[in-house]
mmCIF file of C-alpha atoms in Angstrom:
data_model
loop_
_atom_site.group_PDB
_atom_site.id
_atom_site.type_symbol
_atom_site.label_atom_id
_atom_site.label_comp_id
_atom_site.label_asym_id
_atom_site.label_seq_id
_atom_site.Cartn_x
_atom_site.Cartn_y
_atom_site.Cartn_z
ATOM 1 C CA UNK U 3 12.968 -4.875 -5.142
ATOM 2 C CA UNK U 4 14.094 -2.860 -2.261
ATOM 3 C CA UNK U 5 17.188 -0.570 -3.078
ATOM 4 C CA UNK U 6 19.083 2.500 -1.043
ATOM 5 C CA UNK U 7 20.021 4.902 -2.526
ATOM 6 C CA UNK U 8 22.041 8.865 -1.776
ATOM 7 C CA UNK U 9 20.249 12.151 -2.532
ATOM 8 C CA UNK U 10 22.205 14.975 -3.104
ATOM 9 C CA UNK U 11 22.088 16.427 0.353
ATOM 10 C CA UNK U 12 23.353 13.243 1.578
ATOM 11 C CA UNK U 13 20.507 11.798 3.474
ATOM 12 C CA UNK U 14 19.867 8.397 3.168
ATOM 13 C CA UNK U 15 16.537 7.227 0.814
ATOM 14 C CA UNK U 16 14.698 3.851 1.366
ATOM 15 C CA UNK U 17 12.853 2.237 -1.462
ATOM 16 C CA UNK U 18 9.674 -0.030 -1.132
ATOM 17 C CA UNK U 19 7.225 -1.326 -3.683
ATOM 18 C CA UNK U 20 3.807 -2.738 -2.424
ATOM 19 C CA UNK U 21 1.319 -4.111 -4.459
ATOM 20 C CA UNK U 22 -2.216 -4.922 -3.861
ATOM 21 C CA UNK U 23 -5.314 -5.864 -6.004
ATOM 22 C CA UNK U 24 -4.158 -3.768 -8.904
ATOM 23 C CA UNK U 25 -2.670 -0.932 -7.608
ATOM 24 C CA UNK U 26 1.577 -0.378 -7.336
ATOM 25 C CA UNK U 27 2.781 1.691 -4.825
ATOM 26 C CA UNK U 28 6.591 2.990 -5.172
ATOM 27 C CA UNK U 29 7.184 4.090 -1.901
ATOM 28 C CA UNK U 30 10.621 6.360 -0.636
ATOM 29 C CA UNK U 31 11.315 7.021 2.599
ATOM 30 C CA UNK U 32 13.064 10.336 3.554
ATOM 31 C CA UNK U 33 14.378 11.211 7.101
ATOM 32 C CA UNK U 34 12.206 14.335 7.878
ATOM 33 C CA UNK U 35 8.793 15.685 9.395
ATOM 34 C CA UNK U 36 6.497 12.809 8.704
ATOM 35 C CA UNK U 37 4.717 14.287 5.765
ATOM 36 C CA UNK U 38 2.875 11.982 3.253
ATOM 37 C CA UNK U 39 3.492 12.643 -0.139
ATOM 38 C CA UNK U 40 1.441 10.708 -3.282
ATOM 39 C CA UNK U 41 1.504 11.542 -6.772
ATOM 40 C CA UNK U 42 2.905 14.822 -6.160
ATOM 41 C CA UNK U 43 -0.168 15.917 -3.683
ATOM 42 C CA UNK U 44 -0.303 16.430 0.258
ATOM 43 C CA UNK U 45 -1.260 13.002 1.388
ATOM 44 C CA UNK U 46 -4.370 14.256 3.416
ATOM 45 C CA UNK U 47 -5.957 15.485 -0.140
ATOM 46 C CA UNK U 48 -5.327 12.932 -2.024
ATOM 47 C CA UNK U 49 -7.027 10.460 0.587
ATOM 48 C CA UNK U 50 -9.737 12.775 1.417
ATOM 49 C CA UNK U 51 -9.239 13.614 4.536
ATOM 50 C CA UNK U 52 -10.211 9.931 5.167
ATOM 51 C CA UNK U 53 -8.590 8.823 8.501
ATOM 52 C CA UNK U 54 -9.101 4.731 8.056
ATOM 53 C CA UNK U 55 -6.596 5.213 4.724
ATOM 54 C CA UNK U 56 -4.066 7.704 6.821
ATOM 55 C CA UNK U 57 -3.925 5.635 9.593
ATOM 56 C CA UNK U 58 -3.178 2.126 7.294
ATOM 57 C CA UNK U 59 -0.599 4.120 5.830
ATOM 58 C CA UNK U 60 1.378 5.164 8.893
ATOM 59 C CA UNK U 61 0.122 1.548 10.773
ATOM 60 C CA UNK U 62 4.178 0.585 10.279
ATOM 61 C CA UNK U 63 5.226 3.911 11.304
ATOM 62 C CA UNK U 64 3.708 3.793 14.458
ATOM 63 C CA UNK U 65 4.359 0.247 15.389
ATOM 64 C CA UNK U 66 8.224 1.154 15.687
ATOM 65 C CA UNK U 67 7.458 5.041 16.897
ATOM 66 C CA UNK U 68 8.330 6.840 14.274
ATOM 67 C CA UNK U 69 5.538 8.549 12.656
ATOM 68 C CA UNK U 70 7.474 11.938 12.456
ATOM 69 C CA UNK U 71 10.694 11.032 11.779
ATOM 70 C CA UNK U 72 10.111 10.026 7.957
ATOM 71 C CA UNK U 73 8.477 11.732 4.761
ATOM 72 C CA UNK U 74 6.833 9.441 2.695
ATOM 73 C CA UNK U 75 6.640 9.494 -1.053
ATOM 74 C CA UNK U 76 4.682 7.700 -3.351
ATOM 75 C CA UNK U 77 4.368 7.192 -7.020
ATOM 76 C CA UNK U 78 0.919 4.941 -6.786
ATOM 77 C CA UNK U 79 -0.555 3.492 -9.596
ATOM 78 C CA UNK U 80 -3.981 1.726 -10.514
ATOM 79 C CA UNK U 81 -6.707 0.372 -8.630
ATOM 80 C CA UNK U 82 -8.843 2.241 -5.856
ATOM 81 C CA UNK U 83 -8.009 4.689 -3.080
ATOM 82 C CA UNK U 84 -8.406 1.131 -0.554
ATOM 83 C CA UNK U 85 -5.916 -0.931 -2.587
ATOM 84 C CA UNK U 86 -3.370 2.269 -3.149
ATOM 85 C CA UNK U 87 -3.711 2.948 0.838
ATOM 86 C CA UNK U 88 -2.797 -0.977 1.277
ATOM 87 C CA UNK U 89 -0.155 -0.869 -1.174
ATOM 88 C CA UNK U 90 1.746 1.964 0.019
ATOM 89 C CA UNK U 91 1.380 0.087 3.489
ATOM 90 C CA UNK U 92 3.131 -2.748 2.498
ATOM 91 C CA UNK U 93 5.652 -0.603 0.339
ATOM 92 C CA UNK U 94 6.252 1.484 3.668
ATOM 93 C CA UNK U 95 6.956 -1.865 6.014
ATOM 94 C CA UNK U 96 8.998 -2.959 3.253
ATOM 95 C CA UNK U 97 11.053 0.278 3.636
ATOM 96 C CA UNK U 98 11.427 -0.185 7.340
ATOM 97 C CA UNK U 99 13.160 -3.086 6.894
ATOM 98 C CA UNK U 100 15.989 -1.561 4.753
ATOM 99 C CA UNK U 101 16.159 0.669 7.279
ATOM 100 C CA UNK U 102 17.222 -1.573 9.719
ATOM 101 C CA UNK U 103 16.914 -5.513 9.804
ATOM 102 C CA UNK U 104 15.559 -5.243 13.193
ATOM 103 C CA UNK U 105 12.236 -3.725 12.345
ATOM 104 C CA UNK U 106 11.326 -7.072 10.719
ATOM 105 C CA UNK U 107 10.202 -8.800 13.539
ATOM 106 C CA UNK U 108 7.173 -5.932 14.870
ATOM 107 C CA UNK U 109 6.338 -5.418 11.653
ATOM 108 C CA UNK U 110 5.826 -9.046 10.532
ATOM 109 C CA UNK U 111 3.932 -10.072 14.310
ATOM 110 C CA UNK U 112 1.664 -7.148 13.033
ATOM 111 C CA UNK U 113 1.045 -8.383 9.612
ATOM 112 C CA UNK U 114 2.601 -5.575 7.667
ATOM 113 C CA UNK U 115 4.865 -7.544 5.611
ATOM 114 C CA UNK U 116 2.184 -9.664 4.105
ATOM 115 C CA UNK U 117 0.928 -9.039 0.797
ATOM 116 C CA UNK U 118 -2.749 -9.521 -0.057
ATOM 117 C CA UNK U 119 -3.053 -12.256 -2.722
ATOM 118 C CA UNK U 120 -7.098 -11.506 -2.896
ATOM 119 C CA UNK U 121 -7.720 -9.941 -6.134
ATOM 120 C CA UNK U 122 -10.544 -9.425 -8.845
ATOM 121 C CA UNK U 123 -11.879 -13.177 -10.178
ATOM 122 C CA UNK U 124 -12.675 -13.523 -13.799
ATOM 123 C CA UNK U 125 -15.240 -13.333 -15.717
ATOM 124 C CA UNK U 126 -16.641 -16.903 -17.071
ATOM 125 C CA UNK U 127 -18.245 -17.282 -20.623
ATOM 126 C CA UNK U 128 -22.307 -17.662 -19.372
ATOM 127 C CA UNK U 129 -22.746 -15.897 -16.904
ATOM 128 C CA UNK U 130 -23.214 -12.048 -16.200
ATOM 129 C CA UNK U 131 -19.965 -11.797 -14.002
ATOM 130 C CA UNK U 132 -17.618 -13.962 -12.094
ATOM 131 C CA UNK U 133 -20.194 -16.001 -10.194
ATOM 132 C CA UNK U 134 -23.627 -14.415 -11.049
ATOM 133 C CA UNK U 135 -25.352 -16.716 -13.097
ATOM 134 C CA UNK U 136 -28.297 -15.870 -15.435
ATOM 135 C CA UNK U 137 -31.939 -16.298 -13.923
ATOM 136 C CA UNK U 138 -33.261 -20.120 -13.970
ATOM 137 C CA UNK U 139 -35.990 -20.411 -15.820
ATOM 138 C CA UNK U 140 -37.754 -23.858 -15.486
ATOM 139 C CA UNK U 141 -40.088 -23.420 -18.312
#
């Protein structure tokens, strides 16, 4: 799941995946600037500027201080821009702790290494969605 591997300059990458609803996040870590990387855009557009999903993203960065010492890069697929931003969180924390085996213990008394389980209920046969049944009719 979580794998290190060499780049050719030499610098160390760390691997996460995260997962929530149905999005995938494949996350790398890169020692560098702090710059947020997904799907091969500046983080800031593809998030629309929108600083609740920025700051659940770098949530795990900050806990342990070191929001500018990393890029981040994502390959994120499915779901919304909420369950990408969560997924790359938990694919992020997930990182930190290849880093170093040490980071486990902030990041799990701040929730980061949970993953969601809540996703999308199905559909049942009579009724218009999950839970929404048709209108009663008495007569």
């Amino acid at each position: 799941m979580i794998a290190v591997a060499e780049t050719t300059s030499g610098r160390a990458v760390y691997w996460g995946t995260g997962r929530r609803k149905s999005a995938v996040a494949r996350v790398r870590l890169i020692p560098g600037s702090g710059q947020l990387t997904v799907n091969g855009k500046d983080g800031n557009l593809y998030f629309q500027f929108n600083a609740n999903y920025l700051g659940v993203i770098k949530g795990p960065l900050e806990t342990l201080g070191l929001e500018n010492e990393y890029d981040i890069l994502v390959k994120a697929e499915g779901g919304g821009l909420t369950g990408q931003a969560d997924s790359i969180r938990l694919g992020v924390a997930r990182a930190l702790c290849q880093l170093d085996p040490d980071n486990r213990s902030p990041l799990k008394t701040e929730g980061y290494l949970t993953r969601d389980p809540r996703a999308k209920e199905r559909k049942k046969y009579g009724l218009h969605k999950a839970r929404k049944a048709p209108q009663y009719s008495k007569r």
